[in-house]
Structures are given as structure tokens and as C-alpha cells.
Coordinates of C-alpha atoms and ligand atoms in Angstrom, one line a residue:
M1 CA 112.6 29.1 133.2
H2 CA 111.2 31.7 130.8
T3 CA 113.0 32.7 127.7
M4 CA 113.0 35.9 125.8
R5 CA 110.9 36.0 122.7
H6 CA 110.1 38.5 119.9
S7 CA 106.6 39.6 119.1
Q8 CA 106.1 39.6 115.4
R9 CA 102.8 41.4 115.5
I10 CA 103.9 44.9 116.4
G11 CA 107.6 44.3 116.7
L12 CA 108.0 44.9 120.5
E13 CA 110.7 43.3 122.5
L14 CA 108.9 40.7 124.6
A15 CA 110.0 40.3 128.1
K16 CA 108.9 36.9 129.2
A17 CA 112.3 36.7 130.6
A18 CA 114.0 34.3 132.9
R19 CA 113.9 35.7 136.4
A20 CA 117.7 35.9 136.5
G21 CA 118.0 37.4 133.1
L22 CA 115.1 39.7 133.4
R23 CA 117.0 43.0 133.5
A24 CA 118.3 42.4 130.0
G25 CA 114.8 41.2 128.8
W26 CA 113.0 44.5 129.6
A27 CA 114.4 46.8 127.0
T28 CA 113.3 50.4 127.6
G29 CA 111.9 53.2 125.5
R30 CA 114.4 55.4 123.7
T31 CA 112.4 58.5 122.8
A32 CA 110.2 61.0 124.6
R33 CA 106.5 60.4 124.2
P34 CA 105.4 62.1 121.0
A35 CA 103.5 65.3 121.2
V36 CA 100.5 63.8 119.5
R37 CA 99.6 60.2 120.0
A38 CA 96.4 59.4 118.2
G39 CA 96.4 62.5 116.2
A40 CA 93.0 62.2 114.7
R41 CA 89.5 63.5 115.3
W42 CA 87.4 61.3 117.5
Y43 CA 85.5 58.8 115.5
S44 CA 81.8 58.9 115.9
A45 CA 79.8 55.7 115.4
P46 CA 78.7 55.1 111.8
G47 CA 75.3 56.3 111.0
T48 CA 73.9 53.0 110.0
Q49 CA 71.1 53.1 112.5
T50 CA 68.9 56.1 112.7
V51 CA 69.1 58.0 115.9
K52 CA 65.8 58.4 117.7
L53 CA 64.8 61.8 119.0
T54 CA 65.4 62.0 122.8
A55 CA 61.8 63.1 123.2
E56 CA 60.6 59.9 121.5
S57 CA 63.0 57.7 123.6
Y58 CA 61.8 59.3 126.8
P59 CA 58.1 60.1 126.0
Q60 CA 57.4 61.0 129.6
L61 CA 59.6 64.1 129.1
E62 CA 57.7 67.3 128.2
R63 CA 59.0 70.5 126.7
D64 CA 59.0 73.3 129.3
T65 CA 56.4 75.7 128.0
R66 CA 57.9 78.6 129.9
F67 CA 60.6 78.7 127.2
A68 CA 59.9 80.8 124.1
R69 CA 60.1 79.4 120.6
V70 CA 62.5 81.0 118.1
T71 CA 60.7 83.5 115.9
A72 CA 61.7 85.3 112.7
E73 CA 62.5 88.4 114.9
D74 CA 64.9 86.3 116.9
M75 CA 66.6 85.1 113.8
A76 CA 66.9 88.6 112.5
A77 CA 68.4 89.7 115.8
F78 CA 71.0 86.8 115.8
E79 CA 72.0 87.6 112.2
A80 CA 72.4 91.2 113.0
M81 CA 74.6 90.5 116.0
L82 CA 76.7 87.7 114.4
G83 CA 76.4 87.9 110.7
A84 CA 74.4 85.3 108.6
G85 CA 77.4 83.0 108.2
Q86 CA 77.5 82.3 112.0
V87 CA 73.9 81.3 112.2
V88 CA 73.3 77.7 111.2
T89 CA 69.9 76.4 110.4
G90 CA 68.1 73.5 108.6
A91 CA 70.0 70.4 107.6
D92 CA 73.3 72.0 108.6
A93 CA 72.1 72.0 112.2
E94 CA 71.6 68.2 112.2
G95 CA 75.1 67.3 113.4
Y96 CA 74.8 69.6 116.4
N97 CA 71.7 67.8 117.5
I98 CA 73.2 64.3 117.7
D99 CA 75.6 63.2 120.4
T100 CA 78.8 61.2 119.8
M101 CA 77.2 57.9 121.0
R102 CA 74.3 58.4 118.6
K103 CA 72.0 57.9 121.6
Y104 CA 70.5 61.3 122.0
K105 CA 69.0 63.6 119.4
G106 CA 67.6 67.1 119.9
Q107 CA 65.4 69.3 117.7
A108 CA 67.3 72.6 117.6
S109 CA 66.6 74.5 114.4
V110 CA 69.2 77.2 115.2
V111 CA 72.9 76.9 116.0
L112 CA 74.8 80.1 116.8
R113 CA 78.6 80.2 116.3
P114 CA 80.0 83.3 118.0
R115 CA 83.6 84.4 117.4
T116 CA 84.1 86.6 120.6
T117 CA 83.1 86.8 124.2
E118 CA 81.2 89.9 123.4
E119 CA 79.1 88.0 120.8
V120 CA 78.4 85.3 123.4
A121 CA 77.3 88.0 125.8
A122 CA 75.0 89.5 123.2
I123 CA 73.4 86.1 122.4
M124 CA 72.8 85.5 126.1
R125 CA 71.4 88.9 126.8
H126 CA 68.9 88.3 124.0
C127 CA 68.0 84.7 125.0
H128 CA 67.6 85.8 128.6
A129 CA 65.3 88.7 127.7
R130 CA 63.2 86.4 125.5
R131 CA 63.5 83.3 127.7
L132 CA 65.0 81.2 125.0
A133 CA 66.8 78.0 126.2
V134 CA 70.4 77.5 125.2
V135 CA 72.8 74.5 125.1
P136 CA 76.5 75.4 125.1
Q137 CA 78.4 73.0 122.9
G138 CA 82.1 72.3 122.6
G139 CA 83.5 69.4 120.5
N140 CA 80.3 67.4 121.2
T141 CA 82.3 64.4 122.4
G142 CA 80.6 64.2 125.8
L143 CA 79.3 60.8 126.9
V144 CA 76.3 61.7 128.9
G145 CA 74.1 63.5 126.4
G146 CA 74.8 66.9 127.9
S147 CA 76.0 68.6 124.8
V148 CA 73.0 68.3 122.6
P149 CA 69.5 69.8 123.0
V150 CA 66.6 67.7 124.2
F151 CA 63.9 69.8 122.5
D152 CA 64.3 73.0 120.5
E153 CA 67.0 74.7 122.7
I154 CA 69.4 76.9 120.7
V155 CA 72.9 75.4 120.4
V156 CA 75.7 77.9 121.1
S157 CA 78.8 76.3 119.6
L158 CA 82.2 77.6 120.7
A159 CA 83.9 76.1 117.6
L160 CA 85.0 79.5 116.1
M161 CA 86.5 80.7 119.4
N162 CA 89.5 78.5 119.0
S163 CA 92.6 80.8 119.5
V164 CA 95.5 80.5 121.9
R165 CA 95.4 83.9 123.7
A166 CA 98.7 83.8 125.4
F167 CA 101.4 81.6 126.8
D168 CA 104.0 82.5 129.5
P169 CA 107.0 80.2 129.1
V170 CA 108.3 81.1 132.5
S171 CA 105.2 80.2 134.6
G172 CA 103.8 77.7 132.0
V173 CA 100.4 79.4 132.1
L174 CA 98.4 79.0 128.9
E175 CA 95.4 81.2 128.2
V176 CA 93.0 80.0 125.5
D177 CA 89.6 80.6 124.0
A178 CA 87.1 78.0 125.2
G179 CA 86.8 76.5 121.7
C180 CA 90.5 75.7 121.4
V181 CA 90.8 72.0 120.6
L182 CA 92.7 70.1 123.3
E183 CA 95.2 68.6 120.9
T184 CA 96.0 72.0 119.4
A185 CA 96.7 73.4 122.8
D186 CA 98.9 70.5 123.7
Q187 CA 100.9 70.9 120.4
Y188 CA 101.2 74.6 121.1
V189 CA 102.7 74.2 124.5
A190 CA 104.9 71.3 123.4
E191 CA 106.8 73.7 121.2
H192 CA 107.8 75.5 124.4
G193 CA 108.7 72.3 126.3
Y194 CA 105.4 72.1 128.2
I195 CA 102.6 69.6 128.3
F196 CA 98.8 70.2 128.7
P197 CA 97.9 68.6 132.0
L198 CA 94.9 66.8 130.5
D199 CA 94.9 64.1 127.9
L200 CA 92.1 61.9 126.6
G201 CA 91.1 59.8 123.6
A202 CA 88.9 62.6 122.1
K203 CA 91.7 65.1 122.2
G204 CA 91.5 65.7 118.4
S205 CA 87.9 67.0 118.7
C206 CA 87.1 68.1 122.3
H207 CA 87.5 71.7 123.4
I208 CA 89.2 73.0 126.5
G209 CA 86.0 74.8 127.4
G210 CA 84.2 71.4 127.1
N211 CA 86.9 69.7 129.2
V212 CA 86.5 72.3 131.9
A213 CA 82.7 72.2 131.7
T214 CA 82.8 68.4 132.3
N215 CA 85.9 68.5 134.6
A216 CA 87.4 65.8 132.4
G217 CA 89.8 63.4 134.1
G218 CA 91.6 61.4 131.4
L219 CA 94.9 59.7 131.2
R220 CA 97.2 62.1 133.0
L221 CA 95.1 62.8 136.1
L222 CA 97.2 60.4 138.2
R223 CA 100.2 62.6 137.5
Y224 CA 99.0 66.1 137.1
G225 CA 95.8 66.1 139.2
S226 CA 92.3 67.3 138.3
L227 CA 91.3 70.5 136.4
H228 CA 90.2 71.8 139.8
G229 CA 93.9 72.2 140.6
T230 CA 95.4 73.1 137.2
V231 CA 92.8 75.6 135.9
L232 CA 93.8 78.9 137.3
G233 CA 91.3 81.1 135.6
V234 CA 87.9 81.0 133.8
E235 CA 86.1 83.7 131.8
A236 CA 82.4 83.0 131.4
V237 CA 79.2 84.6 130.3
L238 CA 76.3 84.2 132.6
A239 CA 72.7 83.5 131.6
D240 CA 71.8 87.2 131.5
G241 CA 74.8 88.1 129.4
T242 CA 77.0 89.3 132.2
V243 CA 80.7 88.6 131.5
V244 CA 82.6 87.4 134.5
N245 CA 86.3 87.8 134.0
G246 CA 88.1 85.4 136.3
M247 CA 91.1 84.8 134.0
S248 CA 93.5 84.7 136.8
R249 CA 97.0 83.5 136.0
L250 CA 97.9 83.2 139.7
R251 CA 98.5 79.9 141.5
K252 CA 97.6 81.5 144.8
D253 CA 94.7 83.8 145.3
N254 CA 92.7 83.8 148.5
T255 CA 90.5 86.8 147.9
G256 CA 87.1 85.4 148.7
Y257 CA 85.2 82.5 147.2
D258 CA 87.0 80.6 144.4
L259 CA 84.0 81.0 142.0
K260 CA 85.8 79.5 139.0
Q261 CA 85.6 76.1 140.7
L262 CA 81.8 76.2 140.2
F263 CA 82.2 76.4 136.4
I264 CA 84.6 73.4 136.5
G265 CA 82.2 70.5 136.1
S266 CA 79.0 72.6 135.7
E267 CA 78.2 71.0 132.3
G268 CA 76.9 74.2 130.8
T269 CA 74.3 74.8 133.5
L270 CA 75.8 77.9 135.1
G271 CA 77.3 79.9 132.3
V272 CA 79.0 79.7 128.9
I273 CA 82.8 79.4 129.4
T274 CA 84.6 81.6 126.9
G275 CA 88.2 81.6 128.2
V276 CA 90.4 79.4 130.3
A277 CA 93.8 79.8 131.9
V278 CA 95.7 76.6 132.7
L279 CA 98.9 75.8 134.4
C280 CA 101.0 73.5 132.2
P281 CA 103.8 71.4 133.6
R282 CA 107.1 70.9 131.9
R283 CA 107.0 68.1 129.3
S284 CA 109.0 65.1 130.3
A285 CA 112.1 64.3 128.2
V286 CA 112.0 60.6 128.9
V287 CA 108.8 58.6 128.6
N288 CA 108.5 54.8 128.9
V289 CA 105.5 52.6 128.4
A290 CA 105.1 49.0 129.6
F291 CA 102.2 46.7 129.0
F292 CA 101.7 43.5 130.8
G293 CA 99.3 40.7 131.5
L294 CA 98.0 39.5 134.9
E295 CA 95.8 36.6 135.9
S296 CA 93.7 38.2 138.6
Y297 CA 92.3 41.5 139.7
E298 CA 94.1 41.0 143.0
K299 CA 97.4 41.0 141.1
V300 CA 96.4 44.2 139.3
Q301 CA 96.0 45.9 142.7
Q302 CA 99.4 44.5 143.8
A303 CA 101.0 45.9 140.7
F304 CA 99.5 49.3 141.3
V305 CA 100.6 49.4 145.0
R306 CA 104.1 48.5 143.9
A307 CA 104.1 51.1 141.1
K308 CA 103.2 53.8 143.5
G309 CA 106.0 52.7 145.9
E310 CA 108.7 51.9 143.4
L311 CA 108.0 54.3 140.5
Q312 CA 106.8 57.2 142.7
E313 CA 107.4 60.5 141.1
I314 CA 107.9 59.2 137.5
L315 CA 104.7 57.2 137.4
S316 CA 102.4 59.0 135.0
A317 CA 99.6 56.6 134.1
F318 CA 98.3 53.3 135.3
E319 CA 95.5 52.1 133.1
F320 CA 93.9 48.7 133.3
M321 CA 91.8 46.6 130.8
D322 CA 90.1 43.3 131.1
Q323 CA 90.5 40.5 128.6
E324 CA 87.2 41.2 127.0
A325 CA 88.1 44.8 126.3
V326 CA 91.5 43.9 124.8
E327 CA 90.0 41.2 122.6
H328 CA 87.2 43.6 121.5
V329 CA 89.6 46.4 120.5
G330 CA 91.8 43.9 118.6
K331 CA 88.9 42.4 116.7
M332 CA 87.0 45.6 115.9
S333 CA 89.8 48.1 115.5
G334 CA 92.9 46.1 114.8
H335 CA 94.8 47.3 117.9
L336 CA 96.2 43.9 118.9
S337 CA 97.7 42.9 122.2
P338 CA 101.5 42.5 121.7
L339 CA 101.5 39.5 124.1
D340 CA 101.3 36.1 122.6
D341 CA 99.1 34.6 125.3
K342 CA 95.7 35.7 126.6
H343 CA 95.5 37.1 130.1
R344 CA 92.6 37.8 132.4
F345 CA 93.8 41.5 132.8
Y346 CA 96.2 43.9 131.2
V347 CA 97.9 47.0 132.5
L348 CA 99.5 49.9 130.7
V349 CA 102.1 51.7 132.9
E350 CA 103.6 54.9 131.7
T351 CA 106.6 56.7 133.4
S352 CA 107.6 60.3 132.6
G353 CA 110.8 61.8 133.9
S354 CA 114.0 63.7 133.0
N355 CA 116.8 61.2 133.5
R356 CA 116.8 58.2 131.2
E357 CA 119.2 56.0 133.2
H358 CA 117.4 56.7 136.5
D359 CA 113.9 56.2 135.0
E360 CA 114.8 53.0 133.1
D361 CA 116.6 51.6 136.1
K362 CA 113.5 52.2 138.3
L363 CA 111.1 50.7 135.7
Q364 CA 113.3 47.7 135.3
T365 CA 113.6 47.1 139.0
Y366 CA 109.8 47.4 139.3
L367 CA 109.1 45.0 136.5
E368 CA 111.7 42.5 137.8
G369 CA 110.0 42.6 141.2
L370 CA 106.6 41.9 139.6
M371 CA 108.0 39.0 137.6
E372 CA 109.9 37.6 140.6
N373 CA 106.8 37.6 142.7
D374 CA 104.6 36.2 140.0
V375 CA 102.4 39.3 139.9
I376 CA 102.7 39.6 136.2
A377 CA 102.7 36.8 133.7
D378 CA 104.1 38.4 130.6
G379 CA 104.9 41.9 129.3
V380 CA 106.5 44.2 126.8
L381 CA 108.2 47.5 126.9
A382 CA 107.9 50.0 124.0
Q383 CA 111.2 50.4 122.2
D384 CA 110.4 53.5 120.2
E385 CA 107.8 56.1 119.5
T386 CA 105.8 53.8 117.1
Q387 CA 105.6 51.1 119.7
L388 CA 104.7 53.5 122.4
R389 CA 101.9 54.9 120.3
S390 CA 100.6 51.4 119.4
L391 CA 100.2 50.6 123.1
W392 CA 98.4 53.8 123.8
N393 CA 96.2 53.3 120.7
L394 CA 95.2 50.0 122.0
R395 CA 94.0 51.5 125.3
E396 CA 92.5 54.7 123.8
G397 CA 90.8 52.7 121.0
I398 CA 88.6 50.7 123.4
P399 CA 85.6 53.2 123.4
E400 CA 85.7 53.5 119.7
S401 CA 85.8 49.7 119.1
L402 CA 82.8 49.3 121.4
A403 CA 80.8 52.0 119.6
K404 CA 81.1 49.9 116.5
S405 CA 78.7 47.3 118.0
G406 CA 75.7 49.5 117.6
G407 CA 75.1 51.1 121.0
V408 CA 76.9 51.2 124.3
Y409 CA 75.6 51.7 127.8
K410 CA 78.4 53.5 129.6
Y411 CA 79.0 53.7 133.3
D412 CA 81.9 55.8 134.5
V413 CA 82.2 55.2 138.2
S414 CA 84.5 55.6 141.2
I415 CA 84.4 52.7 143.7
P416 CA 86.9 51.8 146.4
L417 CA 89.7 49.9 144.6
N418 CA 89.2 46.5 146.2
E419 CA 85.7 46.2 144.8
L420 CA 86.2 48.1 141.6
Y421 CA 86.1 45.1 139.2
Q422 CA 83.4 43.2 141.0
L423 CA 80.9 45.5 139.3
V424 CA 81.8 44.1 135.9
D425 CA 81.5 40.5 137.0
D426 CA 78.2 41.2 138.8
T427 CA 76.9 43.1 135.8
R428 CA 77.5 40.1 133.5
T429 CA 75.7 37.8 136.0
H430 CA 72.9 40.2 136.5
L431 CA 72.3 40.7 132.8
A432 CA 72.3 36.9 132.2
E433 CA 69.8 36.5 135.0
Q434 CA 67.6 39.2 133.5
G435 CA 67.6 37.3 130.2
F436 CA 70.4 39.1 128.5
P437 CA 73.5 36.9 128.4
T438 CA 76.6 38.2 126.7
A439 CA 77.3 37.2 123.1
T440 CA 74.6 34.6 122.9
E441 CA 72.3 34.0 119.9
G442 CA 69.3 36.2 120.3
S443 CA 70.7 38.4 123.1
P444 CA 71.2 42.1 122.3
V445 CA 74.2 42.2 124.6
V446 CA 77.3 42.0 122.5
N447 CA 79.9 42.5 125.2
V448 CA 80.4 43.6 128.8
V449 CA 83.8 45.0 129.5
G450 CA 85.7 46.8 132.2
Y451 CA 88.7 49.1 131.9
G452 CA 89.8 52.5 133.0
H453 CA 92.0 54.7 135.1
L454 CA 92.8 52.3 137.9
G455 CA 95.3 54.7 139.3
D456 CA 92.4 57.1 139.9
G457 CA 89.9 54.5 141.3
N458 CA 87.9 55.0 138.1
L459 CA 86.2 52.1 136.3
H460 CA 84.6 52.3 132.8
L461 CA 81.9 49.6 132.7
N462 CA 80.7 49.4 129.1
V463 CA 77.8 47.2 128.0
A464 CA 77.9 47.0 124.2
V465 CA 74.6 46.2 122.5
N466 CA 73.6 45.6 118.9
R467 CA 71.3 48.6 119.2
Y468 CA 70.0 50.7 122.0
N469 CA 67.4 48.6 123.8
K470 CA 65.0 49.9 126.5
A471 CA 64.7 46.4 128.1
V472 CA 68.5 46.2 128.6
E473 CA 68.6 49.8 129.9
A474 CA 65.9 48.9 132.4
A475 CA 67.9 45.9 133.5
L476 CA 70.9 48.1 134.1
E477 CA 69.4 51.2 135.6
P478 CA 69.0 51.9 138.4
W479 CA 70.6 48.5 139.3
V480 CA 74.2 49.7 138.5
Y481 CA 73.6 52.9 140.5
E482 CA 72.2 51.0 143.5
W483 CA 75.3 48.8 143.4
I484 CA 77.5 51.9 143.5
Q485 CA 75.5 53.6 146.2
K486 CA 75.9 50.5 148.5
R487 CA 79.7 51.0 148.3
S488 CA 79.6 54.8 148.7
G489 CA 80.9 55.2 145.2
S490 CA 80.3 57.9 142.6
I491 CA 78.0 57.4 139.7
S492 CA 80.2 59.7 137.7
A493 CA 83.9 59.8 138.1
E494 CA 84.7 61.9 135.1
H495 CA 82.0 62.1 132.3
G496 CA 79.5 64.1 134.3
V497 CA 75.7 63.7 134.8
G498 CA 74.2 65.4 131.8
F499 CA 71.0 63.9 130.5
A500 CA 72.0 60.3 131.0
K501 CA 72.2 60.3 134.8
K502 CA 69.9 63.2 135.7
N503 CA 67.5 61.0 137.5
Y504 CA 70.2 59.3 139.5
L505 CA 72.1 62.1 141.1
H506 CA 70.8 61.2 144.5
Y507 CA 72.6 57.9 144.4
S508 CA 75.8 59.9 144.9
K509 CA 74.7 63.2 146.4
D510 CA 72.8 63.8 149.6
Q511 CA 69.6 65.8 149.4
G512 CA 71.1 68.8 151.3
M513 CA 73.9 69.0 148.6
I514 CA 71.4 68.8 145.8
D515 CA 69.3 71.6 147.3
L516 CA 72.3 73.8 147.6
M517 CA 73.2 73.1 144.0
R518 CA 69.7 74.1 143.0
Q519 CA 70.0 77.4 144.9
L520 CA 73.3 78.1 143.1
K521 CA 71.6 77.3 139.8
V522 CA 68.8 79.8 140.5
A523 CA 71.3 82.5 141.5
Y524 CA 73.4 82.1 138.3
D525 CA 70.5 81.4 135.9
P526 CA 67.2 82.5 137.4
Q527 CA 65.2 81.7 134.2
G528 CA 66.7 78.3 133.9
I529 CA 67.6 78.8 130.3
L530 CA 71.1 77.2 130.4
N531 CA 71.1 73.6 129.4
P532 CA 67.7 72.7 130.7
Y533 CA 66.4 69.1 131.1
K534 CA 69.8 68.0 132.2
Y535 CA 71.1 67.4 135.7
I536 CA 69.8 70.3 137.7
Ligands
FAD601 P1 80.9 68.7 124.7 O1 80.7 67.3 124.5 O2 80.5 69.6 123.6 O3 80.1 69.2 126.0 C1 80.1 68.5 127.2 C2 79.3 69.3 128.3 O4 80.0 70.5 128.5 C3 77.9 69.7 127.9 O5 77.1 69.7 129.0 C4 78.0 71.1 127.3 O6 76.9 71.8 127.5 C5 79.1 71.7 128.2 N1 80.0 72.6 127.5 C6 80.8 72.4 126.4 N2 81.5 73.5 126.2 C7 81.1 74.5 127.1 C8 81.4 75.8 127.3 N3 82.3 76.5 126.6 N4 80.8 76.5 128.3 C9 79.9 75.9 129.1 N5 79.6 74.6 128.9 C10 80.1 73.9 127.9 N6 86.2 62.2 129.6 C11 87.1 62.1 130.6 O7 86.9 62.7 131.6 N7 88.2 61.3 130.5 C12 88.5 60.6 129.4 O8 89.5 59.8 129.4 C13 87.6 60.7 128.3 N8 87.9 60.1 127.2 C14 87.0 60.2 126.1 C15 87.4 59.4 125.0 C16 86.5 59.5 123.9 C17 86.9 58.7 122.7 C18 85.3 60.3 124.0 C19 84.4 60.3 122.8 C20 85.0 61.0 125.1 C21 85.9 60.9 126.2 N9 85.6 61.6 127.4 C22 86.5 61.5 128.4 C23 84.4 62.4 127.6 C24 84.7 63.9 127.8 O9 83.8 64.5 128.7 C25 84.9 64.7 126.6 O10 85.6 64.1 125.6 C26 85.3 66.1 126.8 O11 85.7 66.5 128.1 C27 84.1 67.0 126.4 O12 84.6 68.1 125.7 P2 83.7 68.7 124.5 O13 84.4 69.9 124.1 O14 83.5 67.7 123.5 O15 82.4 69.0 125.2
2HG602 C1 88.3 56.6 128.5 O1 88.9 56.5 129.6 C2 87.1 57.5 128.4 O2 88.6 56.0 127.5 C3 85.9 56.9 127.7 O3 86.8 58.1 129.6 C4 85.3 55.8 128.5 O4 83.8 55.3 126.8 C5 84.0 55.2 127.9 O5 83.2 54.6 128.7
ZN603 ZN1 88.1 57.7 131.2

């Protein structure tokens, strides 16, 4: 017989209930999910360790001598087209050169900050004519080194193109400049009763243009699908300065090739995205979040299958975390598990719907069933907005807590669900065999954790190290990618290929596909000036 308890730590009602009395034990959320959860800019790892130049970390890489170097005449041309205030140089350019993981550092001496699509077009016309290489940059929160230069490429930052262009409260179609921050867009549509269909931990910093360029997945994909479905229109500037206006607001349009799809996930290699039209769904009035512990990965899968069956249309997130991830975020960031005991795995389930009684009834029945069948060991249900936010902060805080270790090797993969977690166990064993045991005196490996969007078949394997270490990297790569290839998985479920995985694309894509991608690249960017040294 279990009895109900109360968690002192974050004040959540604890539902380690007696099977018979369980219905009463799982108290449900009373408020809609807040418009903003984390509400802060993404934290970037503290700059205690100097970031090595990418060119020094990868000495075999050479600058492509076909690209011109920026001259005084180029600078004069940029200042004439933009105004001096929008041309950043010297020490002010430093932040644009370093990625959020502090793993990659470029050598750009010039950063251009256009305010309009016409200014982007003028920049690209000039760079194309002069064969100057360019890196489009959004919020610089990308996790594959794609948003920063490798050598002296010019950074084109979309940060000043940050306006909401239009919103239609009948259709829910939002039109924004590419530099609009995700959280700002979400807050904007929230005022009209809508929700942005994408949500992720970096929402306070990342741009919609960057999200589209990476085809970001995030925490709501399970419910609202990928950007390939929700993005209706894209406006972009091609390498030669041509503006392609594909800002459709239509859900259905079968007039020829759907070219906007090529920009979604193109990671700055095909054009500079300047505008995006997105279909936003209605914001749910009732949101509930449950968090529970389970003792095996098998049980995590059982809980997911039952969530799909029993929560159906109200299921909006199914995130899982292993014990190591939850303990790490507790220790490093203070986001503590609300459960008294330790568990091998944890799951955060969110439901979003419109009818409180109906939603709560469904969720309670689901949780009761899991308890009765011994699928879950213990759990809590958020009682109010603060508790709901605490649970999400725990989940969203995991990457930040790992970054505090010094460095993190990140693998963002899709694998058939039954084998998803095996990669984490195998990585721990493999690293130990290679002489890098976890959390052992003298070993650079601080932690190996697994978490992610289980509902999307997406695992985040993170190997935290005390500092970036070539020997650890060599032990992990291509070993991890080979492991994934053997299971026909994807080496990038959501973060993209960028610089980090550029040599490993063939582990997930057949040569015919890679050749076709190259042909498209040549057609869109014949001089290869857009985001060179990256994946294509
Ligand atoms: P940047 O980092 O600036 O750029 C990313 C890539 O897009 C680069 O190749 C760049 O050249 C290109 N690019 C940027 N803007 C443009 C443009 N306007 N036109 C053309 N190309 C452009 N990703 C997920 O998928 N799911 C998650 O849950 C998730 N969570 C995250 C949590 C944290 C804490 C962090 C730090 C990152 C997370 N990410 C996640 C990574 C994710 O890719 C980014 O956060 C986001 O999508 C990148 O947007 P950005 O504006 O920062 O783009
Ligand atoms: C998340 O789901 C992000 O939190 C980041 O995609 C994952 O840092 C990572 O590996
Ligand atoms: Zn993710």
C-alpha cells in the first residue's frame, strides 16, 4: 500500500498513491500553461576557458583561396549601403565568431547587420560579385557550429530584422522578419489566443529564421509536427542577391515544386532567409504536466505507447531523461527532481486541450493505469503555473547544466525506439574501454547522459567533459555514427549537420542523395559563397 505524501522541495502534490485511492492522489493542473516558461535568454557557457580557433582545432582544414579577402573598398561599399552603425568590426565582432558551445571560433573581421530584405540583397549582390564568403547568423544558438565562420567569412546577422510583419487572427498565419526572436513571436500570437508551433529551450535568443534554417524540432513537434508542415511561406535572398518571394499564406498550393521546403533545414547554404510565414494553432486553454519515475527503459516505452492510446489528441509532449541527466541538472543548476526517491528514468508528459474535466479525467485514468500495472514507480502533477514551470525548467535546463562542465560532445540522433537508449549504455562502456571512464579521477569525461524527445524517436546523447579533448572526440567519432548507421538511424534528428557533422553525412545519406544535394547547391549558389566549409 502506498500513501500520499507531500514534496517539500517544490511544493508539488506527490502521487505515490494507494492503487485504490489513486484518483484522489493525482491532483491536476489548474491553469493554462504560461505564455513564457523560461523567459530568459539562453545561457552561454562561461568564458573561463579560451575558445580555440576552429582552424587550429582542425589544422587539416585550409582556407579556400578562391574566396576574396575583405578590402577597404569592400568596407566602404558596405558602409555606403548600410550605414556605419550596421557594420561591426574589431573586438565587437568577437561574439559573432564564437558558437554557443564555445567549441568553434571563426576569424571574421566584419559583421553586417541589415535592417531590410533590400539591404540583404545589396550585401549578397556585392559579395557575389567579389566572391566574398558569407555566414548567415540568427541567434547563434545552433549546436553544430554552423552559425559561426570557420575562417574570415563575413557574418550577416539578421538581428535587426526582428519585426512581426502581420498576423491574421482568422487563419492563425503569422508573418515575421527572419530575425524575430522565437519567444517574442510566441508572446505576440499568445495575445490573440494562438501558440507558435515550435518551442525550445533557446527560445529567448534564437530567431525564427534560424529555426527554419535548422528545421528545429523542439518540445512541441509531437503535437504540431515539423516546420516542414507549419511553415507556409519563406522569403529568401539567394547568393547572387536575387530576392525570392515565397511568402505564401496558403495551406494548399500545388503550383509546381514546393521550393520553400529546400530552405527549411538548409543551414544557411542555399540563401539568406529574410521572412517566414507560419501557421499557428490555437493556444490550449487547459495544460497539465505530470512528471514520473520509472525503473527501466522498457517501462518508458510502455508509458509512451499508453500515452498515445489513452491521451490521444491532448498529448502535447513526452520527454524522457535518465537518472544521470536529472541528477546533473539538479546539482549544477538547482532544478531538483520533485520525487523523493531516485529512479532510473524520468518522463515529463504534457497534455493540452480545451476541456478541463475531460483532460483531467483522461490524464488521471492514464496515470492510474500506469500505477496499477507497475509501469511507473512515483510521480507528481503540477498544481499551478509555478510548478508546471519548475518541471519544464528541469527538462529544459539539462543542456545548460551540462555546458557548465567545460565542454560537451553532443549527439542528436533518431533511432528506432526500442534501441534508442542502448546507445547511451554502449557509449559509457565504449568510453571506459577506450580509457575514459565517467566521473573517475584523471578521466576528462564528467558525465554521459541521455534525454530527449522520446515521442519523436529523438535521443540527445551528451558527453560532458572538463574541457574539449581531441582524444575523447576520436573515441566518440565516428564510433557513434557507425553505431547509428548500423540501425538505419539519423545522425541528426534536429540540430542539423553544420560544421560538426560535415564529414559524417554519408552515415545517414546515400551517395545519390548527397550528389543531388550538391547539384542543388551549385544551382542556388554557383560560387559556393554561402556558409562554406559546412556540410555541403
Ligand atoms: P543560428 O544558431 O544563428 O544558426 C543556425 C544555422 O542556421 C546556421 O547554419 C546559420 O547559418 C543558419 N541561419 C541562421 N539564420 C539564418 C537565416 N536567416 N537565413 C539562412 N540561414 C540562417 N534545436 C532543436 O531542434 N530542438 C530543440 O529542442 C533545441 N533546443 C535547444 C536548446 C538550447 C538551450 C540551445 C542552445 C539550442 C537548442 N536547439 C534546439 C538548437 C537549435 O538549432 C537552435 O536553438 C535554433 O533553431 C537555432 O536558431 P538560431 O537563430 O540561434 O540560429
Ligand atoms: C533539447 O532538446 C535541445 O534540449 C538541446 O535539442 C539538446 O543540447 C542538446 O544536446
Ligand atoms: Zn532537442
